[in-house]
JSON list of C-alpha atoms in Angstrom, two decimals:
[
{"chain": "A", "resi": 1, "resn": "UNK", "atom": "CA", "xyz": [57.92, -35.85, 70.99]},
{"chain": "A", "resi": 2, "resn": "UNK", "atom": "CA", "xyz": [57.99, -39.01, 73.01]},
{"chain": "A", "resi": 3, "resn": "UNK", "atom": "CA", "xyz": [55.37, -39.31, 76.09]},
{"chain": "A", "resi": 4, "resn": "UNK", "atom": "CA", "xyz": [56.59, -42.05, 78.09]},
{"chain": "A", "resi": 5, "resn": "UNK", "atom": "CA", "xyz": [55.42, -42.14, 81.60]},
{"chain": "A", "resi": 6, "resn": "UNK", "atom": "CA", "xyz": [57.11, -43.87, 84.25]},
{"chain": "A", "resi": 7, "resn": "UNK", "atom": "CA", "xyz": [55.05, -47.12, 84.25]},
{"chain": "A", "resi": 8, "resn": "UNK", "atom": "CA", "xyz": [56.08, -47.43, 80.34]},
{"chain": "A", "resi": 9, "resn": "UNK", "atom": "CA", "xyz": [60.07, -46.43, 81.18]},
{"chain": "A", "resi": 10, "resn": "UNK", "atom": "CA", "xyz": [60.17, -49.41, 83.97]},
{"chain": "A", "resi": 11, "resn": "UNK", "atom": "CA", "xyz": [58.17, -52.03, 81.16]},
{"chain": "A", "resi": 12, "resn": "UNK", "atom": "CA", "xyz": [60.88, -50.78, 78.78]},
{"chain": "A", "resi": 13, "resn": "UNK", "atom": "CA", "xyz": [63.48, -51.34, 81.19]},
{"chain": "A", "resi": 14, "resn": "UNK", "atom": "CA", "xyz": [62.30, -55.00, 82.22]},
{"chain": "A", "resi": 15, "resn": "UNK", "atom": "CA", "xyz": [61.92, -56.03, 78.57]},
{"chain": "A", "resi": 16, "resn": "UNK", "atom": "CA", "xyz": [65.24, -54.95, 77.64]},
{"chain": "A", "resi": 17, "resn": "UNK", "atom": "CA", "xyz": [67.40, -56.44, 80.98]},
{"chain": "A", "resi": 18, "resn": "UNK", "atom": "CA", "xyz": [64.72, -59.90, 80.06]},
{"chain": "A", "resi": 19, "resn": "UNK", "atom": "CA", "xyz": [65.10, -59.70, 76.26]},
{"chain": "A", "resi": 20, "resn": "UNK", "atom": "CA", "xyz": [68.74, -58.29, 75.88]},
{"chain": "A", "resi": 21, "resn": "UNK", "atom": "CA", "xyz": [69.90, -59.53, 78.83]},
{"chain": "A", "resi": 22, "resn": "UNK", "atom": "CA", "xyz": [71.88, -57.48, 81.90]},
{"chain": "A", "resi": 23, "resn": "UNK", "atom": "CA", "xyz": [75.67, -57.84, 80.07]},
{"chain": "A", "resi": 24, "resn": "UNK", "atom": "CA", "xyz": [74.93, -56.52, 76.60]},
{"chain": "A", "resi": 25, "resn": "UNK", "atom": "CA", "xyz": [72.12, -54.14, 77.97]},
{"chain": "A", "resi": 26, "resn": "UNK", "atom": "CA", "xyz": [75.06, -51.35, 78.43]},
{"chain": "A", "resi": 27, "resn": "UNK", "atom": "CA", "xyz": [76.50, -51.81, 74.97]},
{"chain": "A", "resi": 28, "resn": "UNK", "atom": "CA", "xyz": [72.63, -51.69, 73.83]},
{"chain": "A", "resi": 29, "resn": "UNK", "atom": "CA", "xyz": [71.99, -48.31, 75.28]},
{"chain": "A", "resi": 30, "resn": "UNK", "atom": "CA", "xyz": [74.88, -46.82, 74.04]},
{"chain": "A", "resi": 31, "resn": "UNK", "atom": "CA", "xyz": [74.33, -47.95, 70.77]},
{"chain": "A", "resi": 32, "resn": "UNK", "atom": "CA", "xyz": [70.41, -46.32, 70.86]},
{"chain": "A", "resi": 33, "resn": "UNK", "atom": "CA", "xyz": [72.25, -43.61, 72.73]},
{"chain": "A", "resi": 34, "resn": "UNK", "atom": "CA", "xyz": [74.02, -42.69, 69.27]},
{"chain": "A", "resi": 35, "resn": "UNK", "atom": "CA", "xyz": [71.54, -43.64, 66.67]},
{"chain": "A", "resi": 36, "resn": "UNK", "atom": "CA", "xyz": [69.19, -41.59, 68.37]},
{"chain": "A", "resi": 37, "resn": "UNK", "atom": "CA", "xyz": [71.60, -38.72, 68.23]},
{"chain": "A", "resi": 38, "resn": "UNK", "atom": "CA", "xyz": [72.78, -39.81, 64.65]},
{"chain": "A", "resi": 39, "resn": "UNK", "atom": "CA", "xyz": [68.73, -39.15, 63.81]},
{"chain": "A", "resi": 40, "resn": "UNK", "atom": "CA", "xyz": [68.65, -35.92, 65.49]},
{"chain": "A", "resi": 41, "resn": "UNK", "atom": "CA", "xyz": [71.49, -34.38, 63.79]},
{"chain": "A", "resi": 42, "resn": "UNK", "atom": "CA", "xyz": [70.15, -35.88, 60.56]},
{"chain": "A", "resi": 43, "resn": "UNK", "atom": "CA", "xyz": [66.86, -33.90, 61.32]},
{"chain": "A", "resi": 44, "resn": "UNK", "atom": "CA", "xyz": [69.04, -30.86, 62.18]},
{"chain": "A", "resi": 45, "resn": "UNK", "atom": "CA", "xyz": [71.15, -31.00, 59.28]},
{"chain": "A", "resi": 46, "resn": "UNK", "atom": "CA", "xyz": [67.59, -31.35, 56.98]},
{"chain": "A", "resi": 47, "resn": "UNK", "atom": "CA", "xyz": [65.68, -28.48, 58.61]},
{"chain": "A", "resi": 48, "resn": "UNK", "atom": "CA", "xyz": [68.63, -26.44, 58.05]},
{"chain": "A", "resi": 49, "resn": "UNK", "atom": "CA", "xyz": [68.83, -26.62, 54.46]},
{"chain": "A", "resi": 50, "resn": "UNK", "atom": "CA", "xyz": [65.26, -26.30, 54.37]},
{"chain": "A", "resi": 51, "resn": "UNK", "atom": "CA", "xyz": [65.21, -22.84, 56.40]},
{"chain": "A", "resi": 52, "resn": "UNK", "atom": "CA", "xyz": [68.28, -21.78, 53.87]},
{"chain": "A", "resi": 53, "resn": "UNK", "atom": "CA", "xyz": [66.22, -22.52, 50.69]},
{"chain": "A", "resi": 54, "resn": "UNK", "atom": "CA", "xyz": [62.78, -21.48, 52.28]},
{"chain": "A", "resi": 55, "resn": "UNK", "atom": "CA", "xyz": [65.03, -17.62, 53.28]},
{"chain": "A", "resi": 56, "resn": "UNK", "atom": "CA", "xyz": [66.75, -17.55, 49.46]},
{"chain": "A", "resi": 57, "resn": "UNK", "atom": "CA", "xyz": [63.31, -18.39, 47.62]},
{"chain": "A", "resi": 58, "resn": "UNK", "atom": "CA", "xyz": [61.63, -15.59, 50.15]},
{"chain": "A", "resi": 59, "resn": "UNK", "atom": "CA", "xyz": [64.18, -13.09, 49.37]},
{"chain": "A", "resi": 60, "resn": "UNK", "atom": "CA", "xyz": [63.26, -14.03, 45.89]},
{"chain": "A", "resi": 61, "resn": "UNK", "atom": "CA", "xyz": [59.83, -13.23, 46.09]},
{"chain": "A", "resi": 62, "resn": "UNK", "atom": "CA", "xyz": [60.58, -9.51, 48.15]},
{"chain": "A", "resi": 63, "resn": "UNK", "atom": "CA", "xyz": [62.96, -8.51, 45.11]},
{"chain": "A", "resi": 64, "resn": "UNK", "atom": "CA", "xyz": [60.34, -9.60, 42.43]},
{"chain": "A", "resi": 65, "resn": "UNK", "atom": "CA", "xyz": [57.93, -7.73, 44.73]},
{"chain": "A", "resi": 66, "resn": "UNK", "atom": "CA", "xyz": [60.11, -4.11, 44.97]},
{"chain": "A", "resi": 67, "resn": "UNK", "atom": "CA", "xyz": [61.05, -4.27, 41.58]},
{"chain": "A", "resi": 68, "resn": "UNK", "atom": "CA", "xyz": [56.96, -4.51, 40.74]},
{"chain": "A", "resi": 69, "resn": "UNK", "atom": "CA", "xyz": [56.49, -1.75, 42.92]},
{"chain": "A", "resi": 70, "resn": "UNK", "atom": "CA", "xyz": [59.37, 0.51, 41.56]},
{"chain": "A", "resi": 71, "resn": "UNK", "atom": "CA", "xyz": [58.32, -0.22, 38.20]},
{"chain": "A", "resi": 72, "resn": "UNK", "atom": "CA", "xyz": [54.41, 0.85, 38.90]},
{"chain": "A", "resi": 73, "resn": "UNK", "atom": "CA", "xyz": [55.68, 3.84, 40.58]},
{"chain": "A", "resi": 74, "resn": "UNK", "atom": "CA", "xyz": [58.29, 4.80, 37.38]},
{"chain": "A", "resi": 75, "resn": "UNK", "atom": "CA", "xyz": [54.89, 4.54, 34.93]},
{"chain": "A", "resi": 76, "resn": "UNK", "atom": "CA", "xyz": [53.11, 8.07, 35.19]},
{"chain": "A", "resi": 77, "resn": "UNK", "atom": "CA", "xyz": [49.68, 7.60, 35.81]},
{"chain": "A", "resi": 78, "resn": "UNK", "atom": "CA", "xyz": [47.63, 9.34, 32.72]},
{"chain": "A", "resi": 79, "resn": "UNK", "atom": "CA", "xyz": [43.85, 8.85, 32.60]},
{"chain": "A", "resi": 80, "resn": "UNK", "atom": "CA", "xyz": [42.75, 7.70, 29.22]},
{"chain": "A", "resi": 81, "resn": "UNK", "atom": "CA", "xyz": [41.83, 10.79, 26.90]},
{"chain": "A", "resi": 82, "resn": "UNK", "atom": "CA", "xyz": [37.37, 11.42, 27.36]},
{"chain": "A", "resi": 83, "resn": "UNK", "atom": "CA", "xyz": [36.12, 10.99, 23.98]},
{"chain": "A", "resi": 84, "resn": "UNK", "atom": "CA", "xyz": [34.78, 14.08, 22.25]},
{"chain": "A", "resi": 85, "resn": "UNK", "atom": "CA", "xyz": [31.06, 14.34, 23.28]},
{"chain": "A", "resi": 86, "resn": "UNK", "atom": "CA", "xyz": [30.51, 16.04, 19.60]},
{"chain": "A", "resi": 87, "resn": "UNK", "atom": "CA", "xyz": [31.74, 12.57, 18.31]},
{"chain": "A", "resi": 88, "resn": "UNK", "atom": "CA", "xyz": [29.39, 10.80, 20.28]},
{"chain": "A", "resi": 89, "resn": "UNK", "atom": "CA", "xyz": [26.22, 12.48, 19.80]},
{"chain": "A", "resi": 90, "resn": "UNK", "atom": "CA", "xyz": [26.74, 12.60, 16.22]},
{"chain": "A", "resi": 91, "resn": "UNK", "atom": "CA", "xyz": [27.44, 8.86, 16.07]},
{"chain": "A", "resi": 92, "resn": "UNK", "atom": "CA", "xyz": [24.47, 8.27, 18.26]},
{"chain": "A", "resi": 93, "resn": "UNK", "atom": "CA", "xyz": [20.75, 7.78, 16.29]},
{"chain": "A", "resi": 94, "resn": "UNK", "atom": "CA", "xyz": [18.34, 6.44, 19.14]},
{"chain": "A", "resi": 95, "resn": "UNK", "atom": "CA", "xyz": [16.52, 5.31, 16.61]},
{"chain": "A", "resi": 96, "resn": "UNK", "atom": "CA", "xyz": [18.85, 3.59, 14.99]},
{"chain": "A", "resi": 97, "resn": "UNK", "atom": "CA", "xyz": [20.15, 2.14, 18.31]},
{"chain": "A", "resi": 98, "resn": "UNK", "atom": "CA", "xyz": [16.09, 0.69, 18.83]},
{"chain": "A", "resi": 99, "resn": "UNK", "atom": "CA", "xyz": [16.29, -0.78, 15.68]},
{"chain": "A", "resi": 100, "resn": "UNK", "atom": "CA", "xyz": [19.32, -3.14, 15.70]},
{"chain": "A", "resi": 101, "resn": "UNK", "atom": "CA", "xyz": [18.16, -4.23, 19.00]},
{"chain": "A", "resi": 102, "resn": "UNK", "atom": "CA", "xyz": [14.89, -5.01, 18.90]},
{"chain": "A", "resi": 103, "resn": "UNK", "atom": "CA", "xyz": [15.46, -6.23, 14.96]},
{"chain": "A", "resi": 104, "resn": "UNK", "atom": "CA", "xyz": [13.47, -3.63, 13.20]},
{"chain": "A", "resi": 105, "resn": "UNK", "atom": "CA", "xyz": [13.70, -0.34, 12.00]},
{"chain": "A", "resi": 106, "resn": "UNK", "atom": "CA", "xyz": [10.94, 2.33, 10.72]},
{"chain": "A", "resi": 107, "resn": "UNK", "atom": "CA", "xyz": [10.96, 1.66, 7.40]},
{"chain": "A", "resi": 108, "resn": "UNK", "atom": "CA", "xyz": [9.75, -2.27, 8.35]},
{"chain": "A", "resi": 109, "resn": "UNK", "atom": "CA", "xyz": [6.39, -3.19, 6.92]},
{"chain": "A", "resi": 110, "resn": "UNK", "atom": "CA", "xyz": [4.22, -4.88, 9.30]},
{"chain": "A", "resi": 111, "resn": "UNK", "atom": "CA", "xyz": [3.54, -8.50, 8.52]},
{"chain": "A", "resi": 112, "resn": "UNK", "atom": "CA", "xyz": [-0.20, -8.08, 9.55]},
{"chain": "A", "resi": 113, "resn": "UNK", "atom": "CA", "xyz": [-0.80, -5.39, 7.13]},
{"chain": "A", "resi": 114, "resn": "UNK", "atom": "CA", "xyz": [0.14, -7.30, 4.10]}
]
């Protein structure tokens, strides 16, 4: 987390006995000593409830996701019914067909030949 090097611990260290001075440097570290450790349980305490909630909400999720599954696998699988090929030939005029796409039919008189 920290990357403090030795140089930077003994500037830290002269700073604090210059700044602080040597009698209340003592009461000074222990006082960092347990905010530091206050923080660090803090932390603890918040990453815990976070990995609880994170696990409930993801045990969630994998009983949403079996009851999907067990659902899909309760629903027979039927292919839809082919349609009668009678039905469709008989429906079906080519012609017809041609005619509605292109916008004219047979019985169209030519514009030119009028």
């Amino acid at each position: 987390m920290l990357s403090l090097g030795g140089g930077e611990l003994i500037l830290i260290g002269v700073l604090a006995i210059v700044l602080i001075g040597p009698e209340k440097l003592p009461d000074a570290a222990r006082w960092l000593g347990k905010t530091w450790g206050g923080m660090r349980r803090a932390l603890d305490d918040v990453t815990g409830e976070f990995r609880r909630e994170l696990h409930q909400v993801d045990e969630e999720v994998r009983q949403v996701s079996r009851a999907a599954l067990d659902q899909n696998k309760a629903q027979p699988k039927t292919p839809e019914e082919p349609a009668d090929p009678g039905e469709v030939t008989a429906d079906a005029d080519l012609a017809d067909f041609i005619g509605e796409v292109t916008g004219t039919s047979e019985e169209s008189e030519d514009p030119a030949s009028k």
